[in-house]
XYZ file of C-alpha atoms in Angstrom:
677
model
C -23.927 12.115 48.905
C -23.860 10.963 45.325
C -24.289 7.233 44.987
C -21.076 5.480 44.107
C -20.922 4.166 40.572
C -20.304 0.528 39.892
C -17.057 -0.087 38.027
C -17.577 -0.865 34.365
C -16.591 -4.494 33.739
C -13.764 -4.837 31.254
C -12.078 -7.693 29.469
C -9.053 -8.216 27.261
C -9.695 -9.854 23.908
C -7.177 -11.153 21.376
C -7.154 -9.857 17.819
C -4.819 -9.194 14.927
C -4.365 -6.235 12.590
C -5.142 -6.921 8.903
C -4.435 -3.371 7.721
C -1.938 -2.534 4.986
C 1.352 -2.980 6.851
C 4.038 -5.699 6.641
C 4.057 -6.498 10.350
C 0.622 -8.148 10.917
C 0.626 -7.259 14.597
C -1.113 -9.420 17.155
C -3.273 -7.318 19.451
C -4.734 -7.128 22.925
C -8.001 -5.201 22.874
C -9.578 -3.849 26.030
C -13.366 -3.884 25.877
C -15.881 -2.297 28.251
C -19.593 -2.930 27.702
C -19.125 -3.759 24.006
C -16.985 -0.697 23.421
C -13.343 -0.837 22.429
C -11.491 1.431 24.829
C -7.846 0.552 24.148
C -5.748 -1.378 21.664
C -2.235 -2.601 22.381
C 0.201 -5.211 21.183
C 0.533 -8.822 22.257
C 3.234 -11.456 21.696
C 1.184 -14.041 19.817
C 3.001 -12.858 16.724
C 6.564 -12.865 18.111
C 7.504 -9.935 15.889
C 4.984 -7.632 17.584
C 6.869 -7.878 20.899
C 4.009 -6.260 22.794
C 4.023 -2.890 21.014
C 2.127 -1.450 18.054
C 2.020 1.753 16.043
C 0.291 4.882 17.271
C -2.120 4.664 14.340
C -3.775 1.463 15.510
C -3.665 2.618 19.136
C -6.195 5.243 18.018
C -8.494 2.625 16.519
C -11.148 3.008 19.263
C -11.790 6.514 17.890
C -12.278 5.010 14.440
C -14.680 2.338 15.718
C -16.819 4.644 17.863
C -16.147 8.099 16.420
C -18.594 10.625 14.984
C -17.747 9.687 11.385
C -18.850 6.083 11.834
C -21.581 4.974 9.412
C -24.192 3.361 11.655
C -26.958 2.509 9.186
C -27.597 2.434 5.419
C -28.144 5.797 3.746
C -29.649 6.872 0.438
C -28.676 10.141 -1.194
C -30.840 13.247 -1.169
C -29.783 16.355 -3.057
C -26.811 16.811 -5.362
C -23.800 14.534 -5.394
C -21.016 15.702 -3.131
C -23.270 17.629 -0.774
C -23.300 14.755 1.700
C -27.057 14.821 2.266
C -28.599 11.402 2.875
C -31.664 9.886 4.448
C -31.664 6.808 6.619
C -32.847 3.591 5.009
C -33.203 -0.042 5.965
C -30.798 -2.686 4.723
C -33.557 -4.253 2.651
C -34.395 -0.977 0.922
C -30.745 -0.208 0.194
C -29.837 -3.681 -1.031
C -33.022 -3.981 -3.066
C -32.048 -0.768 -4.837
C -28.447 -1.849 -5.430
C -29.425 -5.373 -6.455
C -32.071 -4.123 -8.892
C -29.545 -1.816 -10.598
C -27.034 -4.644 -10.934
C -29.632 -7.119 -12.170
C -30.924 -4.630 -14.739
C -27.457 -4.024 -16.196
C -26.632 -7.737 -16.307
C -29.983 -8.632 -17.901
C -29.378 -6.308 -20.855
C -25.850 -7.612 -21.384
C -24.192 -4.574 -19.814
C -22.374 -6.268 -16.967
C -19.194 -4.419 -17.906
C -20.961 -1.189 -16.961
C -20.448 -2.347 -13.358
C -17.036 -1.523 -11.887
C -16.039 -2.885 -8.460
C -13.333 -0.743 -6.860
C -11.455 -2.080 -3.862
C -7.910 -2.050 -2.607
C -6.080 -2.399 0.725
C -8.575 -1.129 3.286
C -8.345 -4.671 4.617
C -5.737 -7.249 3.741
C -7.827 -9.982 5.331
C -8.623 -13.115 3.358
C -12.333 -12.978 4.201
C -12.947 -9.324 3.324
C -11.926 -9.309 -0.317
C -11.991 -11.739 -3.269
C -14.509 -14.132 -1.727
C -18.249 -13.477 -2.050
C -17.516 -10.109 -3.660
C -15.486 -11.761 -6.418
C -18.286 -14.288 -6.907
C -20.883 -11.552 -7.342
C -18.929 -9.473 -9.845
C -17.672 -12.459 -11.862
C -21.154 -13.909 -12.278
C -22.534 -10.513 -13.279
C -19.728 -10.249 -15.892
C -18.658 -6.936 -14.382
C -15.523 -5.085 -15.446
C -12.382 -6.209 -13.669
C -10.180 -3.839 -11.675
C -6.399 -3.997 -12.010
C -5.269 -3.126 -8.467
C -2.201 -1.199 -9.527
C -2.059 1.844 -7.266
C 0.755 0.353 -5.169
C 3.362 -2.442 -5.175
C 2.731 -3.908 -8.637
C 5.872 -2.569 -10.423
C 8.179 -3.827 -7.662
C 6.154 -7.031 -7.410
C 6.517 -7.584 -11.146
C 10.263 -6.964 -10.879
C 10.608 -9.418 -7.985
C 8.615 -12.050 -9.841
C 10.711 -11.614 -12.981
C 14.068 -11.807 -11.213
C 13.388 -14.187 -8.338
C 9.906 -15.620 -8.802
C 9.027 -13.772 -5.574
C 11.493 -15.642 -3.368
C 10.938 -15.363 0.369
C 12.990 -12.529 1.850
C 15.055 -11.953 4.957
C 12.961 -12.272 8.107
C 12.597 -8.939 9.856
C 14.217 -10.193 13.063
C 17.298 -11.357 11.109
C 18.249 -7.775 10.281
C 19.907 -7.753 13.706
C 22.592 -10.066 12.252
C 23.499 -7.717 9.401
C 26.712 -5.717 9.399
C 25.152 -3.391 6.825
C 21.488 -2.499 6.425
C 20.317 -0.601 3.355
C 16.856 0.998 3.541
C 15.882 1.920 -0.013
C 12.543 3.639 -0.583
C 11.181 2.612 2.810
C 10.759 4.428 6.116
C 10.093 1.944 8.940
C 9.836 4.766 11.460
C 6.296 5.326 10.187
C 5.404 2.081 8.409
C 6.503 -1.379 9.490
C 7.870 -0.166 12.823
C 8.937 -3.585 14.084
C 12.036 -3.452 11.916
C 13.361 -0.611 14.079
C 14.529 -2.657 17.118
C 16.481 -4.966 14.842
C 18.123 -2.044 13.037
C 19.087 -0.640 16.425
C 20.450 -4.014 17.544
C 22.571 -4.246 14.397
C 23.921 -0.733 14.956
C 24.770 -1.485 18.586
C 26.768 -4.465 17.353
C 28.737 -2.238 14.995
C 26.613 -2.564 11.879
C 26.305 0.288 9.409
C 23.125 1.879 8.060
C 22.496 3.410 4.627
C 19.239 5.229 3.837
C 18.211 6.089 0.282
C 15.441 8.687 0.494
C 14.826 12.214 -0.866
C 14.199 13.391 2.699
C 16.451 13.345 5.728
C 14.164 11.122 7.780
C 14.748 10.203 11.425
C 16.592 7.071 10.341
C 18.580 8.999 7.739
C 19.810 11.291 10.519
C 21.171 8.224 12.339
C 22.589 6.602 9.203
C 26.229 6.269 8.259
C 25.336 7.285 4.700
C 22.232 9.131 3.525
C 21.760 9.238 -0.232
C 19.161 11.979 -0.922
C 18.110 10.674 -4.308
C 16.015 12.855 -6.600
C 12.535 11.329 -7.158
C 12.778 9.054 -10.192
C 16.582 8.813 -9.880
C 16.791 5.474 -8.069
C 17.357 3.565 -11.322
C 20.604 5.297 -12.385
C 21.815 5.219 -8.775
C 21.358 1.433 -8.530
C 22.831 0.847 -11.990
C 25.866 2.933 -11.058
C 26.469 0.702 -8.039
C 26.130 -2.389 -10.262
C 28.558 -0.815 -12.745
C 31.061 -0.081 -9.959
C 30.867 -3.654 -8.657
C 31.626 -5.120 -12.086
C 34.323 -2.626 -13.036
C 36.175 -2.904 -9.722
C 36.214 -6.680 -9.548
C 33.720 -6.787 -6.679
C 30.980 -8.703 -8.486
C 30.681 -12.283 -7.245
C 31.417 -14.079 -10.513
C 31.108 -17.542 -8.952
C 27.610 -16.825 -7.648
C 26.626 -15.163 -10.912
C 27.817 -18.149 -12.918
C 26.098 -20.766 -10.762
C 22.865 -19.051 -9.782
C 21.938 -16.378 -12.332
C 21.218 -15.760 -15.984
C 21.776 -12.490 -17.826
C 24.703 -11.153 -15.794
C 26.615 -10.174 -18.934
C 23.638 -8.307 -20.334
C 23.042 -6.555 -17.007
C 26.675 -5.486 -16.979
C 26.324 -4.128 -20.510
C 23.192 -2.142 -19.632
C 24.755 -0.725 -16.477
C 27.952 0.284 -18.299
C 26.595 3.676 -19.330
C 26.033 4.645 -15.718
C 29.334 5.795 -14.315
C 29.172 7.434 -10.919
C 29.460 10.846 -12.555
C 26.632 10.197 -14.997
C 24.421 8.743 -12.283
C 25.145 11.763 -10.106
C 23.628 14.046 -12.724
C 20.487 11.941 -13.080
C 20.004 11.000 -9.428
C 21.231 14.106 -7.635
C 23.527 12.007 -5.424
C 27.201 13.100 -5.560
C 29.480 10.677 -7.394
C 31.781 10.323 -4.388
C 28.837 9.246 -2.227
C 27.719 6.699 -4.825
C 31.172 5.123 -4.806
C 31.383 5.284 -1.021
C 28.127 3.357 -0.799
C 29.193 0.839 -3.445
C 32.445 0.152 -1.612
C 30.688 -0.233 1.746
C 28.153 -2.616 0.226
C 30.881 -4.712 -1.369
C 32.910 -4.870 1.848
C 30.034 -5.725 4.230
C 28.774 -9.173 5.153
C 26.097 -9.945 5.998
C 24.456 -7.100 4.052
C 20.659 -6.747 4.241
C 18.736 -4.679 1.725
C 15.194 -3.643 2.623
C 13.549 -2.543 -0.610
C 10.369 -0.546 -0.116
C 7.742 0.823 -2.436
C 8.719 4.496 -2.532
C 11.163 3.982 -5.397
C 8.472 2.497 -7.687
C 6.176 5.531 -7.685
C 7.554 7.073 -10.892
C 7.973 6.415 -14.601
C 11.091 4.261 -13.994
C 9.666 2.429 -10.995
C 9.702 -1.174 -12.211
C 13.235 -1.012 -13.584
C 14.400 0.800 -10.451
C 13.061 -2.001 -8.252
C 14.658 -4.611 -10.523
C 18.043 -2.879 -10.375
C 17.922 -2.579 -6.588
C 16.868 -6.226 -6.205
C 19.714 -7.286 -8.520
C 22.333 -5.826 -6.169
C 22.604 -8.743 -3.700
C 22.960 -11.195 -6.596
C 25.714 -9.166 -8.268
C 27.569 -8.632 -4.987
C 26.991 -12.197 -3.729
C 25.221 -11.324 -0.501
C 23.096 -14.463 -0.177
C 23.610 -17.657 1.809
C 24.138 -16.140 5.265
C 21.666 -15.141 7.939
C 20.981 -11.434 7.622
C 22.185 -11.325 4.024
C 20.120 -10.702 0.882
C 16.963 -8.650 0.524
C 13.372 -8.258 1.646
C 10.518 -6.863 -0.414
C 7.201 -8.624 0.261
C 6.716 -12.089 1.699
C 3.034 -12.384 0.809
C 3.688 -14.957 -1.912
C 4.904 -17.597 0.548
C 1.281 -18.285 1.490
C -0.503 -20.556 -0.983
C -3.949 -19.736 0.409
C -6.376 -18.621 -2.297
C -9.378 -16.401 -1.519
C -10.804 -17.126 -4.956
C -11.294 -20.727 -3.850
C -13.941 -19.351 -1.496
C -15.416 -17.281 -4.307
C -16.092 -20.429 -6.296
C -15.619 -18.360 -9.423
C -12.666 -16.916 -11.288
C -12.879 -13.374 -12.696
C -14.806 -13.213 -15.947
C -13.012 -12.486 -19.231
C -14.318 -8.934 -19.279
C -12.522 -5.642 -19.761
C -9.868 -4.789 -17.214
C -9.592 -1.223 -15.926
C -6.357 0.035 -14.416
C -7.318 1.719 -11.153
C -4.816 4.512 -11.811
C -7.022 5.429 -14.773
C -10.330 5.370 -12.899
C -10.797 9.125 -13.284
C -10.374 8.966 -17.041
C -12.484 5.805 -17.186
C -15.412 7.378 -15.331
C -15.344 10.330 -17.713
C -14.794 8.720 -21.094
C -14.919 4.907 -21.110
C -16.921 3.188 -23.851
C -19.130 1.522 -22.834
C -19.501 3.890 -19.874
C -19.329 2.833 -16.249
C -22.896 3.085 -14.959
C -22.511 1.476 -11.518
C -19.464 1.941 -9.300
C -19.189 -0.193 -6.153
C -16.476 1.040 -3.755
C -15.303 -0.985 -0.752
C -12.010 -1.305 1.156
C -10.963 1.898 -0.609
C -11.301 5.691 -0.713
C -10.517 6.416 -4.388
C -11.222 10.142 -4.352
C -8.360 10.654 -1.909
C -5.973 7.951 -3.083
C -6.016 7.739 -6.884
C -4.118 9.963 -9.352
C -5.842 12.817 -11.187
C -8.145 13.602 -8.286
C -9.932 16.220 -10.341
C -10.937 13.641 -12.929
C -12.056 11.214 -10.218
C -14.169 13.937 -8.619
C -15.792 14.915 -11.909
C -16.527 11.266 -12.589
C -18.169 10.831 -9.183
C -20.266 13.938 -9.849
C -21.952 12.302 -12.851
C -25.666 12.122 -12.136
C -25.952 9.093 -14.430
C -23.383 7.147 -12.394
C -24.905 5.050 -9.611
C -22.300 4.832 -6.854
C -22.312 2.546 -3.831
C -19.800 3.029 -1.027
C -19.497 0.290 1.601
C -17.264 1.523 4.430
C -17.102 1.803 8.233
C -16.782 5.612 8.097
C -18.052 8.466 5.962
C -15.131 8.926 3.599
C -14.760 11.745 1.096
C -15.724 9.278 -1.629
C -18.886 8.319 0.292
C -20.151 11.894 0.057
C -20.627 11.320 -3.687
C -22.472 8.017 -3.249
C -26.074 7.232 -4.069
C -26.092 4.506 -1.430
C -23.814 4.256 1.603
C -23.622 0.905 3.402
C -22.122 0.504 6.902
C -19.261 -1.997 7.082
C -17.789 -3.597 10.170
C -14.183 -2.946 11.171
C -11.866 -5.891 11.701
C -12.663 -5.831 15.442
C -16.304 -6.680 14.698
C -15.916 -9.699 12.431
C -14.011 -12.925 12.008
C -10.874 -12.349 9.957
C -8.000 -14.419 8.635
C -4.859 -12.514 7.666
C -1.176 -12.973 6.912
C 1.838 -10.749 7.115
C 3.639 -9.649 4.001
C 6.739 -8.816 6.033
C 6.234 -11.060 9.039
C 6.122 -14.802 8.385
C 2.849 -15.264 10.219
C -0.765 -16.273 9.597
C -3.414 -15.356 12.187
C -7.119 -15.720 12.773
C -9.051 -13.199 14.838
C -12.514 -13.541 16.294
C -14.721 -10.463 16.688
C -14.076 -8.697 19.992
C -17.315 -6.662 19.980
C -20.651 -6.987 18.193
C -21.099 -4.965 14.987
C -21.475 -1.272 15.779
C -24.863 0.113 14.785
C -26.260 -1.793 11.818
C -22.886 -2.515 10.228
C -22.322 -5.828 8.489
C -19.233 -7.777 7.341
C -18.226 -7.651 3.691
C -18.759 -11.338 3.016
C -22.342 -11.252 4.320
C -23.389 -8.268 2.237
C -21.940 -9.604 -1.010
C -23.513 -13.020 -0.393
C -26.842 -11.245 0.111
C -26.369 -9.365 -3.178
C -25.613 -12.654 -4.939
C -29.030 -13.879 -3.829
C -30.820 -10.646 -4.727
C -29.313 -10.576 -8.202
C -30.053 -14.254 -8.822
C -26.438 -15.405 -9.241
C -26.207 -17.425 -6.012
C -25.925 -21.181 -6.453
C -26.632 -24.064 -4.080
C -23.542 -24.987 -2.120
C -21.834 -21.601 -2.397
C -19.876 -20.971 0.815
C -21.347 -17.891 2.480
C -20.546 -17.913 6.185
C -17.140 -16.868 7.463
C -16.522 -20.430 8.650
C -17.410 -21.927 5.267
C -15.279 -19.381 3.427
C -12.364 -20.155 5.716
C -12.697 -23.884 5.082
C -12.647 -23.304 1.327
C -9.546 -21.112 1.606
C -7.675 -23.671 3.719
C -8.700 -26.422 1.297
C -6.930 -24.497 -1.496
C -3.549 -25.013 0.194
C -1.364 -28.131 0.300
C -0.704 -27.364 3.949
C -4.055 -25.787 4.776
C -4.909 -28.523 7.253
C -1.689 -27.866 9.163
C -2.406 -24.119 9.175
C -5.906 -24.747 10.494
C -4.601 -27.022 13.232
C -1.926 -24.526 14.301
C -4.391 -21.630 14.399
C -6.797 -23.629 16.534
C -4.026 -24.695 18.897
C -1.809 -21.589 19.059
C -3.749 -18.728 17.451
C -0.929 -18.354 14.954
C 0.634 -20.376 12.123
C 3.964 -20.145 10.361
C 4.916 -21.184 6.803
C 6.584 -24.482 6.053
C 9.941 -22.750 5.491
C 9.818 -21.474 9.073
C 9.902 -18.040 10.656
C 13.388 -17.055 9.535
C 14.522 -18.637 6.261
C 17.961 -17.871 4.846
C 17.965 -17.041 1.143
C 19.783 -19.660 -0.961
C 19.849 -21.972 2.064
C 16.166 -22.420 2.968
C 14.548 -20.218 0.321
C 15.403 -20.258 -3.369
C 14.171 -18.422 -6.468
C 10.758 -19.631 -7.512
C 11.674 -19.339 -11.171
C 11.422 -22.407 -13.412
C 15.190 -23.074 -13.250
C 15.631 -21.824 -9.632
C 18.015 -19.161 -10.895
C 17.968 -15.385 -10.632
C 17.019 -13.912 -14.021
C 18.810 -10.576 -14.031
C 17.387 -9.476 -17.396
C 14.157 -11.461 -17.779
C 12.815 -11.365 -21.323
C 9.202 -10.806 -20.271
C 10.117 -7.641 -18.348
C 12.351 -6.436 -21.144
C 9.445 -6.727 -23.576
C 6.990 -5.062 -21.210
C 8.971 -1.900 -20.536
C 8.432 0.735 -23.263
C 12.156 1.518 -23.241
C 13.440 -1.927 -22.268
C 14.288 -3.141 -18.786
C 16.687 -0.741 -17.048
C 15.960 1.948 -19.636
C 15.874 5.414 -18.068
C 13.259 8.056 -18.826
C 14.200 11.651 -18.013
C 12.740 13.816 -15.256
C 9.392 15.354 -16.302
C 10.208 18.696 -14.649
C 9.706 21.783 -16.817
C 10.222 25.500 -16.248
C 6.628 26.153 -15.200
C 6.642 23.140 -12.812
C 10.197 22.677 -11.513
C 9.523 21.130 -8.086
C 9.056 17.395 -7.451
C 6.073 16.733 -5.182
C 6.280 13.540 -3.143
C 3.603 12.070 -0.868
C 5.133 9.349 1.305
C 3.392 7.602 4.183
C 3.346 9.119 7.656
C 2.630 7.878 11.176
C -0.942 9.213 11.052
C -2.747 7.088 8.443
C -2.528 3.718 6.707
C -2.973 4.900 3.142
C -6.149 6.955 3.795
C -7.506 4.713 6.571
C -7.895 6.660 9.840
C -7.708 9.916 7.877
C -10.883 11.150 9.549
C -8.929 11.262 12.832
C -6.385 13.738 11.474
C -8.531 16.795 12.094
C -6.233 19.732 11.541
C -4.852 21.404 8.446
C -1.618 20.006 7.025
C 1.255 22.059 5.627
C 3.398 21.612 2.554
C 6.995 20.940 3.625
C 9.660 22.791 1.657
C 13.387 23.465 1.904
C 14.155 27.014 3.126
C 16.172 27.759 -0.033
C 13.195 26.898 -2.266
C 10.936 29.037 -0.085
C 13.335 31.989 -0.114
C 13.522 31.866 -3.916
C 9.747 32.334 -3.970
C 9.535 34.905 -1.204
C 7.707 32.535 1.138
C 7.973 32.688 4.922
C 7.301 29.812 7.296
C 3.542 29.438 7.835
C 2.567 31.438 4.756
C -0.564 30.549 2.821
C 0.459 28.969 -0.468
C -0.947 27.538 -3.657
C 0.719 24.357 -4.899
C -0.256 23.891 -8.523
C 0.268 22.440 -11.969
C -1.924 21.999 -15.039
C -4.066 19.404 -13.221
C -5.192 21.551 -10.320
C -4.038 23.113 -7.105
C -3.838 22.562 -3.370
C -4.288 25.467 -0.956
C -2.516 25.105 2.370
C 0.257 26.549 4.535
C 3.962 26.017 4.028
C 6.363 24.682 6.643
C 10.070 25.214 6.122
C 12.064 22.036 6.656
C 15.810 21.797 6.181
C 15.508 17.995 6.010
C 13.883 18.304 2.598
C 16.000 18.044 -0.506
C 16.191 21.279 -2.528
C 13.773 20.978 -5.427
C 11.473 18.530 -3.594
C 8.298 19.381 -1.674
C 6.172 17.087 0.457
C 2.488 16.615 1.209
C 1.619 13.502 3.243
C -0.051 10.442 1.813
C -3.562 9.723 3.047
C -4.875 13.253 3.567
C -8.621 13.903 3.461
C -10.362 16.978 2.107
C -10.605 18.610 5.535
C -6.788 18.701 5.791
C -6.345 21.442 3.171
C -7.950 24.820 2.575
C -9.596 23.871 -0.722
C -10.296 20.157 -0.194
C -7.693 18.963 -2.708
C -4.697 16.821 -1.795
C -1.481 15.658 -3.462
C -3.503 13.269 -5.644
C -4.969 16.302 -7.416
C -1.496 17.068 -8.783
C -0.412 13.505 -9.615
C -0.487 12.382 -13.256
C -2.255 9.241 -14.407
C 0.780 8.212 -16.423
C 1.965 4.664 -15.727
C 5.183 3.016 -14.616
C 7.392 1.120 -17.036
C 6.262 -2.221 -15.607
C 2.785 -3.393 -14.576
C 0.949 -0.089 -15.070
C 1.697 1.277 -11.616
C 1.070 4.771 -10.300
C 3.502 7.659 -10.870
C 2.657 9.845 -7.861
C 6.283 10.974 -7.497
C 6.295 12.250 -11.079
C 4.075 15.145 -10.000
C 5.920 18.352 -10.863
C 4.559 21.563 -9.397
C 5.147 25.216 -8.656
C 4.405 26.958 -5.361
C 3.346 30.569 -4.937
C 1.905 32.770 -2.228
C -1.876 32.618 -1.889
C -4.471 34.858 -0.330
C -5.278 34.203 3.309
C -8.498 32.250 3.879
C-alpha cells in the first residue's frame, strides 16, 4: 500500500488589499508551506463584511503563477522579443545604477523618467525611497494623470475635497444615483447597501452608456452618450432653478457662484441636452423631478464620466447637483467621490526630499514624449504600472519602447507586456510578501499588513530596491529612513494624529479618521475651501478650462469613425493588474443594430480601427449596449486580442478640460469584417 501522506500544515494570516479600489478590504489569507492557497475577506475593516471580489480571490495564481518574475533578467536580442538571461541582483543594479549615475553626472538627470501609477496604493510602495532617488538625481517628474485627476480637480475646486458619504450610509438613502460608476465590478461593497436601500423603498438611477446589471434593476437608466454627461448634468441644474426646486437658502448660506452657475446652465434645456447627451428630454426631466423630490438623496460620482474632453466640467456639474438641490445635512444625503484626502499622512515625509523643479511629463503623453521629447528620455524606469497596455496612443508607446537608445527598467512581480521591451527586469514582491500601510479612498479606514509569506524567488520590496539604488548612485545620505519600519515612522510623524493612528493599528489592526467612520456632510464634514463654502464656479477652474468651466466641446465623431469606443473596468482586472490571468481572447461588444448595418454576425472576426491603429478580435452582439457605442474591456493584455493591440491603441492622447486627464472615451472608430486568423 502507498504510504499515507502527512497533511500539509496550514495557517490563516491577516492582510489587507492595497490595490486600486475604494474598499480597502481586510483579508484572511490561507498559507500552506509558504504558499498562498486562498484569499478571502475578514471583518477587520467593517466594510469588507467577510467577502471580497473574485479578482483578489485569484491572487494565489498571481503570486505563484507561471508569469511570476523570480529573478533579475537582462535583455538578449531585440526589444519586444522577450528574450532575457538570468542575472544577479548586484549585476542588474550595478548596470541600472551606473546608467543613472552617468546621466546625472553630465547634467542630464531629466533624461531619466520614472513611470509609476496605481499598481499599489500602499504608502510604502510609492513616493518614499523611489521619490528620494529620482528627486536627488534631478530626474523628470511624472504627472500621474491617467485617471481621477479631472474629477479630483473639480472636487478640490468646488469643495476642497470634502469627505463624502460613507459607503454604509447609502442604505439610508431614498434615492441613489450612480453616475459613471459600476460597483458590480469595482467597489463591490456598495452593493449590499444599495440593495438595503431598495428593500426599504429607495429608488435607483444609473447613468451609464451600457445597460449594466445595476441599470437593469434601476428605476431610471439614463444611457448617456460618451462625453454627454456635462449637458445632462447642466440640464438637471437648469430644471432645478427654473422650476423653483433649487434650495435658495442653502445656496445663499453655503455657496458662492450660484447665479453664475444658473446663467451657464441656462442654455441647456432638456431638449438641447437630449441632442447632446442622447438621453430623451422626458427622461432628463423625470430624473430631475425624482432627484428634487427625494430625501435623503445620495450621489455616487465615479470616474467614467471624466474620460473625455469635457471630463472635468462634467464632474464639476455632477458634484454641484447636491448643493443646488440642497441634499446635504442628513445621513445618506450628499455625494461621494474619493475620500483619500481625509488622511493627512505624507509619503514624501519618508522620502526626505520633495520632487525637484525639473520638467514635468504628463503620463498621457508618454508615447509622444518617448518619440520626440527634447532633451530625449534616455532611461525609463517603470514600476507599479504597465504603460504599454494602459496609456493612450499605444502605438506611440510601443514605438518609444522599441528605441534601442532607450534604456528601460521594469520592476514588477510578473512579466507584463511592457517588461518584454525592457533592458533590465527586476522582480518585485506582491503586497502579500512585504509590510504595507494603506488607506481606503472609499472606506474610511487605515490598515497595516505584515507579510504573510517570504518573498517569492528573489523578489524584493520596492522601498529596499530604491534605497539600494540611492546608495549605488551616491545620493544616499546619513539618516535617510530605509527600512519599512523607519519609513512608517516618518509617515506617521507627518500627521497631527499619526501617533493615534499608530496606536490604533498596533491595538486593533485598523484605524479610523478623526471625523469617524460615517461623517454626515455639513454636519461632521464641511468644505475644505478657505471660506468653508461650496464654490460652484471657482475662478481657478474657469481659467484652466480652454473653453471655461462648464463649456461643452462637441463629439469628435466623424463619418469615417462614427462609433464611440469605451473601455470601462470589468470584474477580471484592476486596471491591468491580474491581466495575465485572463488567458482567452476577448470580444468587442456591439449593439445588434450596429452589427447588422455592417453585415456582421455574432462571433465574426472583426477589425476595429481608426487613424491610430487597429484591434483584431471577434465581435459579440449585446443588446445592452447603446447604439453607436462599442466596448472593449479595460486592462486587456496583448494575448487577449488577435493582433496584440487593445483599446489603448485607438485612444487619442488629447487631454481633458481640467488637469490634463486622459480622453479614452473620445476614441471614435469604425468596425469591419476581418479575415479569419
